[in-house]
Backbone as a ProteinNet text record, in pm:
[ID]
protein_1_A
[PRIMARY]
MTDGGRRLLRLGLLAVILASVWGGKCSRQGPEFFGIVMVPGTGSLSGIVTLDGEEQEGVLVILTLSQNNTTVDTFVTDDDGRFTFLNLDPGDYTLSTTIEDADCEEVEAEVDADELTEVTLPCTIPTTGAVMGEVTVDATGAAGVAVELRMGGTILATTTTDPNGDYQFTEVAPGGKVVRITPPEGVTCPITERNVTIVAGETATANFDCTQPPPP
[TERTIARY]
8111.4	8059	8046.2	7933.2	7987.1	8036.5	8103.5	8166.6	8074.9	7926.6	7862.1	7825.2	7834.5	7796	7928.8	8032.7	8168.1	8145.4	8097.6	8102.4	7983.5	7873.2	7769.7	7841.9	7912.7	7967.6	8072.6	8127.1	8236.1	8176.2	8102.7	8030	7928.1	7863.8	7832.7	7926.9	8062.3	8168.3	8195.7	8206.1	8243.7	8122	8030.1	7896.6	7907.2	7954.5	7959	8106	8174.9	8326.8	8283.8	8237.8	8200.2	8143.5	8014.2	7921.9	7993.1	8073.7	8127.4	8213.3	8296.2	8364.5	8312.8	8220.3	8145.2	8047	7961.8	7836.3	7845.5	7932.8	7950.6	7983	7976.7	8012.9	8080.4	8210.6	8269.1	8289.6	8241.5	8264.9	8377.5	8391.3	8544	8514.4	8606.9	8586.7	8722.2	8695.3	8760.3	8871.8	8970.7	9084.3	9029.2	8924.4	8907.4	8846.1	8809.3	8739.3	8855.6	8983.9	9114	9165.2	9102.8	9193.9	9291.2	9287	9390.1	9328.2	9430.5	9382.7	9457.7	9353.5	9421.3	9461.5	9580	9672.8	9617.3	9597.9	9531	9658.2	9612.5	9762.1	9791	9772.7	9824.9	9724.7	9782	9663.3	9668.2	9598.1	9555.9	9589.3	9656.6	9657.5	9577.9	9465.8	9411.7	9393	9385.2	9344.2	9356.9	9351.5	9362.1	9484.7	9492.2	9610.9	9527	9547.7	9458.5	9531.4	9513.4	9605.3	9482.2	9522.7	9417	9282	9253.4	9135.8	9081.6	9138.4	9086.6	9161.7	9066.9	9175	9262.1	9376.9	9469.9	9493.8	9452.3	9498.1	9641.6	9697.4	9857.2	9942.9	9898.8	10037.1	10100.3	10234.5	10300.6	10296.6	10270.7	10283.2	10374.1	10473.7	10563.3	10532.4	10546.5	10515.1	10656.5	10717.6	10846.3	10807.1	10891.7	10897.2	10951.6	10866.7	10932.7	11033	11041.8	11196.6	11330.2	11316.9	11432.1	11440.7	11334.2	11301.8	11332.6	11291.1	11308	11199.5	11187.1	11102.4	11003.5	10876.2	10794.5	10757.1	10661.8	10601.1	10589.5	10546.9	10464.2	10327.7	10262.2	10098.7	10101	10063.5	10038.1	9870.6	9804.4	9687.9	9601.4	9466.1	9355.9	9272.6	9177.7	9135.2	9031.6	9028	8958.6	9061.6	9181.7	9300.1	9316.8	9292.7	9320.7	9417.9	9480.2	9586.2	9541.8	9585.7	9572.1	9694.7	9749.4	9888.2	9811.9	9790.4	9750.4	9862.3	9817.6	9908.3	10027.8	10024.3	10128.7	10126.4	10269.5	10286.1	10247.4	10200.6	10183.4	10257.2	10237	10365	10309.6	10450.8	10446.9	10498.8	10438.7	10462.1	10475.6	10526.1	10551.5	10494	10377.9	10359.9	10386.8	10444.3	10484.2	10454.8	10443	10441.2	10496.3	10507.7	10553.3	10460.5	10426.9	10370.6	10416.7	10445.2	10523.8	10466.2	10540	10516	10403.5	10418.2	10325.8	10407.7	10348.6	10413	10327.8	10397.3	10316.1	10366.2	10240.8	10325.6	10346.2	10461.9	10437.8	10360.5	10287.9	10175.3	10229.5	10223.1	10249.6	10149.2	10126.9	10019.8	10075.5	9980.1	10011.8	9891.9	9957.2	9882.4	9874.6	9766	9692.3	9657.9	9674.2	9649.2	9493.3	9480.9	9360.2	9251.3	9326.5	9225.7	9282.3	9176.5	9199.1	9269.1	9352.8	9374.7	9363.6	9279.6	9242.4	9296.1	9408.2	9461.4	9439.5	9500.5	9487.2	9616.4	9670.5	9802.1	9756.7	9779.4	9743.6	9864.7	9851.7	9954.5	9866.2	9963.3	9896.3	9982.2	9962.5	9980.6	10045.1	10194.8	10212.4	10167.3	10140.5	10077.7	10190.2	10309.6	10381	10547.6	10657.2	10774.9	10850.5	10989.3	11094.2	11211.7	11282.4	11412.9	11504.4	11640.3	11687.6	11831.9	11949.3	12093.4	12201.1	12292.1	12389.4	12473	12476.1	12589.2	12709.1	12811.7	12951.5	13040.8	13152.3	13238.2	13357.3	13460.7	13584.3	13573.6	13458.7	13390.4	13378.7	13346.3	13283.1	13151.4	13077.4	12926.6	12913.1	12830.4	12815.8	12716	12704.6	12592.3	12505.7	12372.1	12314.1	12293.7	12329.6	12280.8	12147.8	12111.1	11944.3	11916.5	11823.8	11792.8	11630.6	11600.1	11477.8	11406	11282.1	11246	11146.6	11151.1	11085.3	11001.4	10914.6	10841.7	10826	10892.8	10885.5	10917.8	10869.3	10855.8	10798.7	10785.9	10681.8	10806.9	10774.8	10863.4	10782.3	10831.4	10729	10731.7	10890.5	10920.7	11100.5	11096	11250.7	11285.9	11462	11500.7	11625	11707	11843.2	11923	12064	12118.7	12149.8	12147.7	12197	12339.4	12387.1	12538.5	12633.8	12564.3	12628.7	12622.3	12528.7	12514.9	12413.1	12334.3	12219.6	12118.8	11978.8	11863.2	11769.4	11623.4	11540.4	11418.2	11334.6	11209.1	11085.8	11008.7	10923.6	10759.6	10716.6	10569.9	10545.9	10641.3	10650.3	10590.9	10497.4	10377.5	10462.9	10446	10516	10491.7	10621.9	10664.3	10783.6	10825.2	10911.1	10950.6	11061.9	11083.2	11230.6	11250.5	11409.8	11452.5	11554.6	11641.5	11739.5	11706.5	11817.7	11853.2	12020.2	12066.5	12141.5	12177.9	12206.6	12343	12437.1	12591.8	12631.8	12703.8	12753.8	12854.7	12853.1	12962.1	13085.2	13151.2	13269.7	13321.6	13197.8	13205.3	13145.3	13198.7	13170.8	13125.6	12988.4	12920.8	12898.7	12978.4	12950.5	12793.6	12753.4	12608.3	12538.5	12414.7	12344.5	12195.5	12134.6	12026.2	12025.7	11924	11943.5	11798	11773.7	11618.6	11634.9	11506.2	11432.1	11327.4	11318.8	11176.8	11136.5	11024.4	10961.9	10851.4	10885.5	10778.5	10732.7	10584.9	10543.4	10604.8	10652.6	10703.1	10827.1	10906.2	11052.3	11133.2	11259.9	11306.8	11439.9	11416.4	11516	11652.6	11741.2	11868.1	11909.4	11974	12046.8	12120	12288.8	12365.8	12442.9	12520.3	12590.1	12724.3	12816.8	12994.9	13009.7	13061.2	13152.3	13277.8	13329.3	13466.1	13479	13560	13611.9	13747.7	13742.9	13898.4	13973.7	14094.5	14206.9	14207.8	14246.1	14247.2	14365.8	14338	14453.1	14583
12072	12131.9	12322.7	12413.5	12558.4	12563.5	12714.2	12771.1	12779.7	12796.9	12809.4	12680.2	12562.1	12424.9	12362.8	12412.1	12364.5	12453.9	12573.9	12645.8	12594.6	12556.2	12469.4	12359.6	12290.2	12141.3	12167.4	12261	12286.7	12370.2	12425.4	12480.4	12357	12264.9	12127.6	12059	12003.6	11960.3	12021.9	12159.3	12243.4	12210.4	12224	12200.1	12050.2	11970.6	11825.7	11808	11861.1	11874.8	11922.9	12072.9	12141.6	12064.2	12023.7	11942.4	11824.2	11748.2	11633	11677.5	11779.6	11838.5	11943.7	11994.7	12073.8	12013.7	11922.3	11839.4	11723.4	11656	11506.9	11438.9	11341.9	11228.2	11090.9	11064.5	10985.7	10869	10732.2	10638.9	10535.2	10460.5	10388.9	10278.5	10258.7	10134.9	10013.2	9893.6	9818.6	9778.6	9697.6	9642.1	9632.9	9588.6	9501.2	9655.2	9735.5	9895.3	9924.1	9930.7	9950.5	9888.7	9754	9653.3	9587.8	9571.8	9508.3	9366.8	9243.8	9125.3	9038.7	8974.1	8904.7	8793.3	8741.2	8615.2	8507.9	8382.7	8277.8	8222.2	8151.1	8153.4	8223.4	8377.7	8442.9	8470.5	8556.2	8634.3	8776.7	8810.5	8942.7	8983.8	9092	9157	9273.2	9318.1	9425	9478.7	9599.4	9619.7	9752	9825.3	9947.9	9997.9	10089.9	10133.7	10239.5	10196.1	10268.8	10326.7	10442.7	10520.1	10549.1	10461	10482.6	10449.8	10343.8	10284.3	10368.1	10502.3	10591.5	10539.7	10518	10505.9	10621.1	10637.6	10719.5	10689.4	10815.8	10834.1	10865.5	10864.7	10924.4	10845.4	10722.1	10628.7	10554.5	10571.9	10466.4	10332.5	10219.6	10072.9	9983.5	9948.3	9862	9702.9	9607.9	9510.6	9418.2	9327.3	9247.9	9121.8	9033.4	8917.4	8851.8	8771.1	8738.5	8672.3	8590.5	8513	8560.7	8663.5	8726.3	8888.2	8933.9	9076.6	9199.8	9101	9163.1	9259	9361.6	9475.8	9403.7	9388.6	9316.5	9468.6	9542	9668.6	9743.2	9856	9989.6	10023.7	10112	10121.3	10269.6	10369.9	10494.4	10467.5	10446.6	10418.7	10557.3	10510.1	10622.8	10672	10758.8	10829.6	10782.8	10652.5	10546.1	10473.5	10500.2	10446.7	10309	10246.1	10100.4	10130.4	10004.8	9962.1	9829.9	9786.9	9687.2	9646.7	9512.2	9458.4	9327.4	9317	9264.7	9153.8	9012	8946.7	8890.7	8875.3	8814.3	8659.2	8618	8484.3	8401.4	8302.4	8247	8245.3	8262.6	8280.4	8383.8	8379.5	8465.6	8613.3	8704.5	8856.8	8901	9048.7	9123.4	9249.1	9321.7	9449.9	9562.3	9653.1	9759.9	9903.3	9994.1	10131.1	10224.8	10334.9	10459.3	10580.3	10618.8	10759.1	10838	10953.9	11013.9	11024.5	11005.2	11017.2	10883.1	10824.9	10664.1	10561.8	10475.8	10313.8	10250.7	10152.8	10095.4	9934.8	9885.6	9716.4	9669.1	9562.8	9515	9394.5	9366.5	9264.3	9146.6	9020.4	8911.6	8831.7	8826	8787.2	8672.3	8575.1	8459.6	8470.5	8490.6	8460.1	8362.5	8329	8186.1	8216.5	8113	8119.8	8169.3	8246.2	8268	8347.7	8386.4	8411.2	8569.7	8655.5	8765.8	8774.1	8825	8835.7	8953.8	8985	9106.7	9115.6	9264.3	9287	9419.1	9427.6	9545.9	9610.7	9725.8	9760.9	9876.1	9858.8	9929.9	9998.9	10139.8	10229.7	10328.8	10325	10400.8	10509.9	10606.1	10722.1	10698.3	10683.4	10624.9	10700.6	10655.7	10734.4	10692.4	10630.3	10604.7	10574.2	10613.5	10630.8	10518	10506.6	10420.4	10482.8	10409.6	10472.4	10327.8	10392.6	10265.2	10333.6	10239.2	10304.3	10199.7	10207.9	10115.9	10151.3	10051.6	10035.3	10012.3	10080.7	9998.9	10027.1	9949.5	9964	9915.6	10038	10038.8	10052.2	10085.6	10121.5	9996.3	9887	9753.4	9734	9695.3	9694.4	9574	9625.9	9526.3	9466.9	9332.8	9244.8	9225	9226.6	9187	9289.5	9416.4	9555.8	9577.5	9600.2	9597.7	9770.4	9798.8	9915.4	9939	10020.2	10096.3	10215.7	10225.5	10319.9	10374.9	10520.3	10548.3	10708.4	10709.4	10833.9	10894.4	10983.6	11034.5	10901.3	10875.5	10745	10648.6	10605.5	10486.4	10444.6	10322.7	10214.9	10164.1	10227.5	10187.3	10067.7	9996.4	9901.9	9883.1	9726.8	9704	9612	9597.4	9509.9	9509.8	9432.4	9403.2	9429.7	9466.3	9466.1	9355.3	9309.3	9214.6	9212	9075.9	9082.7	9157	9254.5	9386.2	9514.7	9489.2	9623.7	9693.6	9655.6	9717.2	9688.5	9809.3	9791.6	9861.6	9822.2	9924	9878.9	9991.7	10025.8	10036.8	9981	10001.8	10050.3	10103.3	10160	10224.7	10338.1	10423.4	10571.2	10588.8	10718.8	10804.9	10915.8	11045	11128.7	11213	11291.5	11246.1	11334.1	11322.5	11162	11116.7	10985.8	10984.3	10901.6	10892	10736.3	10719.7	10584.6	10596	10484.1	10460.3	10331.9	10311.1	10208.1	10121.8	10004.1	9979.4	9902.7	9943.4	9967.2	9832.9	9713	9594.8	9629.9	9503.7	9507.7	9554	9657.8	9660.7	9752.9	9792.1	9902.8	10047.4	10137.8	10276	10365.7	10385.2	10480.8	10617.8	10731	10838.2	10916.6	10861.5	10894.1	10742.5	10755.5	10644.7	10661	10790.5	10804.6	10921.7	10914.3	11032.5	11075.6	11171.8	11236.3	11217.3	11166.9	11149.8	11185.2	11267.4	11317.9	11245.1	11160.8	11076.4	11133.9	11113.5	11186.2	11068.9	11077.4	10969.6	10936.9	10841.4	10782.1	10800.2	10831.1	10873.1	10756.5	10774.4	10706.8	10752.3	10770.3	10844.3	10770.8	10848.3	10739.5	10783.2	10710.2	10737.1	10620.4	10667.9	10552.4	10620.9	10518.3	10487.8	10475.5	10530.4	10478.4	10439.9	10328.4	10323.1	10261.3	10266	10208.7	10109.9	10031.5	9922.5	9974.5	9983.8	10047	9951	9905.2	9802.8	9758.6	9615.7	9551.4	9637.3	9651.1	9724.3	9617.7
2643.9	2732.6	2762.1	2771.8	2756.9	2893.6	2914.7	3017.4	3127.4	3101.9	3211.3	3269.1	3169.5	3211.1	3336.6	3287.1	3355.9	3460.1	3490.9	3619.6	3698.6	3653.6	3766.7	3787.3	3756.6	3742.1	3864.6	3853.6	3954.1	4110.2	4062.4	4198.3	4257.1	4187.6	4260.8	4318.1	4267.6	4342.5	4466.6	4468.4	4581	4678.2	4628.3	4764	4803.3	4738.9	4792.3	4888.8	4814.9	4919.6	5066.3	5072.8	5188.6	5275.7	5197.4	5302	5372.8	5280	5356.2	5453	5443.1	5545.3	5690.6	5663.1	5745.8	5808	5712.1	5782.8	5788.5	5727.3	5709.4	5825.6	5866.3	5974.6	5925.9	6001.1	5994.2	6053.6	6004.7	6091.9	6108	6217.5	6240.1	6143.5	6050.4	5969.3	6010.1	5997.4	5998.6	5900.1	5961	5820.9	5693.5	5691.7	5554.4	5477.1	5528.2	5445.5	5381.2	5454.9	5409.4	5313.7	5266.7	5175.1	5267.6	5386.1	5477.8	5479.5	5412.5	5427.9	5524.5	5600.5	5703.7	5633	5682.9	5616.2	5687.6	5642.7	5700.1	5789.2	5901.2	5977.5	6079.1	6044.5	6153.6	6266.2	6357.5	6452.4	6486.3	6557.8	6596.8	6749.8	6781.1	6903.8	6898.5	6994	6965.1	7169.7	7205.9	7329.4	7370.5	7498.9	7528.2	7627.3	7638.6	7717.6	7824.4	7930.4	8069.7	8158.8	8199.6	8312.5	8418.5	8540	8673.3	8622.2	8515.5	8465.3	8324	8287.3	8180.8	8064.5	7957.2	7801.5	7805.6	7723.2	7666.1	7555.9	7478.2	7320.1	7335.6	7215.2	7148.3	7182.8	7277	7366.5	7264.4	7265.3	7206.7	7256	7191.3	7219	7163.6	7229.6	7177.9	7151.5	7071.2	7059.8	7022.7	7095.5	7100.7	7098.8	7079.7	7089.5	7213.6	7298.2	7417	7454.5	7358.3	7349.7	7328.6	7270.1	7242.9	7222.1	7263.4	7292.3	7168.7	7071.1	6931.5	6893.5	6884.5	6827.1	6725.9	6699.1	6562.9	6532.6	6610.4	6537.6	6666.2	6629.4	6731.7	6684.6	6764.2	6750.4	6832	6764.2	6876.5	6888.9	6976.5	7045	6992.1	6942.6	6862.1	6979.4	6954.9	7055.4	7155.6	7149.7	7263.1	7315.2	7281	7364.7	7318.9	7216.6	7142.9	7018.9	7048.7	6957.6	6943.5	6796.3	6695.9	6639.8	6605.8	6558	6493	6348.3	6257.2	6196	6156.9	6074.2	6182.4	6294.7	6370.4	6330.5	6354.4	6363.9	6481.8	6492.5	6629.6	6747.4	6845.8	6951	7089.6	7149.9	7267.8	7257.2	7312.9	7283.9	7401.3	7386.4	7513.6	7453.3	7515	7480.1	7605.2	7568.9	7674.8	7610.6	7717.3	7688.4	7786.7	7755.5	7857.2	7887.1	8012	8031.3	8148.2	8067.2	8176.4	8320.9	8411.2	8591.8	8621.8	8508.8	8578	8565.1	8622	8599	8512	8433.8	8341.8	8317.9	8338.5	8315.2	8227.4	8170.2	8060.9	8072.2	7942.6	7962.8	7847.1	7900.6	7798.7	7742.7	7606.2	7534.2	7457.6	7416.2	7353.5	7213.7	7115	6984.4	6903.8	6872.5	6814.2	6699.7	6580.7	6431.6	6411.8	6317.5	6344.9	6441.5	6551.4	6647.1	6676.2	6741.4	6807.6	6957.6	6982.3	7141.1	7189.9	7281.4	7356.7	7490.3	7516.1	7630.5	7661.3	7796.1	7867.9	7926.8	7867.1	7912.5	8046.7	8172.9	8253.1	8335.9	8319.4	8380.3	8500.8	8584.9	8741	8759.8	8811.7	8869.3	9017	9037.9	9198.6	9308.7	9391.1	9541.9	9649	9631.3	9725.6	9679.8	9766.3	9725.5	9785.8	9748.8	9840.8	9897.9	9988	10037.1	10027.3	10005.5	9941.7	9975.6	9997.8	10073.3	10080.1	10143.3	10162.2	10294.5	10352.9	10487	10443.1	10460.2	10440.4	10569.3	10588	10695.7	10589.7	10617.4	10571.9	10418	10369.1	10234.4	10180	10272.3	10195.9	10242.8	10173.9	10182.8	10283.9	10388.8	10511.2	10521.2	10531	10517.4	10675.6	10690.5	10775.2	10902.9	10853.8	10941.9	10945	11093.8	11148.2	11051.9	10962.7	10929.1	10964	11034.1	11068.4	10986.6	10960.8	10868.4	10984.9	11029.3	11116.5	11096.7	11159.4	11170.8	11304.4	11346.9	11492.1	11601.1	11666.4	11775.4	11692.3	11560.8	11532.9	11420.6	11468.9	11344.6	11257.4	11112.6	11004.6	10965.8	10943.5	10882.9	10932	10906	10922.2	10839.9	10827.4	10736.7	10781.5	10699.1	10717.2	10577.3	10566.5	10460.5	10380.8	10273	10189.3	10188.5	10165.4	10147	10055.8	9978.2	9902.3	10016.2	10127.9	10193.9	10166.6	10098	10072.4	10118.6	10111.4	10178.8	10091.2	10135.1	10046	10135.9	10142.7	10177.6	10042.8	10011.9	9919.3	9986.9	9834.5	9937.9	10025.2	10054.6	10154.2	10119.4	10245.7	10198.9	10190	10112.5	10090.9	10243.4	10262.2	10351.2	10441.7	10553.2	10586.4	10683.1	10682	10734	10794.9	10884.5	10932.3	10910.1	10853.8	10858.9	10955.8	11035.8	11137.4	11129.6	11158.4	11154.5	11300.4	11320.8	11442.7	11391.8	11441.1	11377.8	11465.7	11361.3	11422.8	11552	11611.1	11724.7	11651.7	11738.8	11721.8	11601.9	11559.7	11453.3	11494.9	11442	11465	11347.5	11374	11248.6	11303.2	11262.5	11281.3	11276.2	11199.5	11178	11146.4	11239.5	11269.8	11205.3	11185.4	11132	10999.6	10929.7	10806.8	10812.7	10773.8	10764.2	10594.8	10543.1	10408.4	10360.9	10265.2	10230.6	10122.9	10117.8	10040.2	9940.2	9834.8	9709.6	9614.9	9608.1	9528.3	9363.9	9366.2	9224.3	9227.7	9343.8	9340.7	9432.5	9419.9	9557.8	9614.3	9753.5	9835.2	9869.1	9877.2	9936.3	10071.2	10160.9	10243.6	10260.8	10297.3	10298.9	10432.4	10482.2	10612.9	10572.4	10631.8	10618.1	10752.7	10792.9	10914.7	10897	10981	11020.9	11117.6	11119.6	11211.3	11296.4	11387.4	11434.6	11457.4	11417	11439.6	11560.6	11585.7	11697.5	11788.7	11935.7	12030.2	12030.8
[MASK]
++++++++++++++++++++++++++++++++++++++++++++++++++++++++++++++++++++++++++++++++++++++++++++++++++++++++++++++++++++++++++++++++++++++++++++++++++++++++++++++++++++++++++++++++++++++++++++++++++++++++++++++++++++++++

């Protein structure tokens, strides 16, 4: 081949490459396109990760065995929020993921031989917060102490401390609140009310330290 012929061939190849890069369109291909062989007797898991109902790309999905929490595989979601795990042994699996500032549920899925299981991993941006704390008497958790969550003169919720002296209020709307306790009989609590500020997705803390005077 002459130098001119070689030059024309190189130019033709370059034109094909440029046309593919600039003007070509890529279509999504299945596993068979890339030579991935589905092993008989195994199953597959596929699905999407959502945040408040919207698909999320670039999210790491972790697949573990439910019986012993052993990590089997991981997958980063594509631009449609999808993930796929192929050639899995039949059994029970757990799928989990994390998105910053969001609450994501773990999902249990059963894989059957020669079957594809579809799941959704839902995440949500929290709109409420929580309050927790401890009531102690002489540095020991006090059980059965009445606790109120208030806003102004309105009682929003009530509870009592558990055997360890702990309490908790969940799904509390953001904003300023007051936690009030009723000291047990014969117990002195220097502070019986604490102001807290609730932030969505976070937990505020209000502890109370009380004492029981020695008998006269």
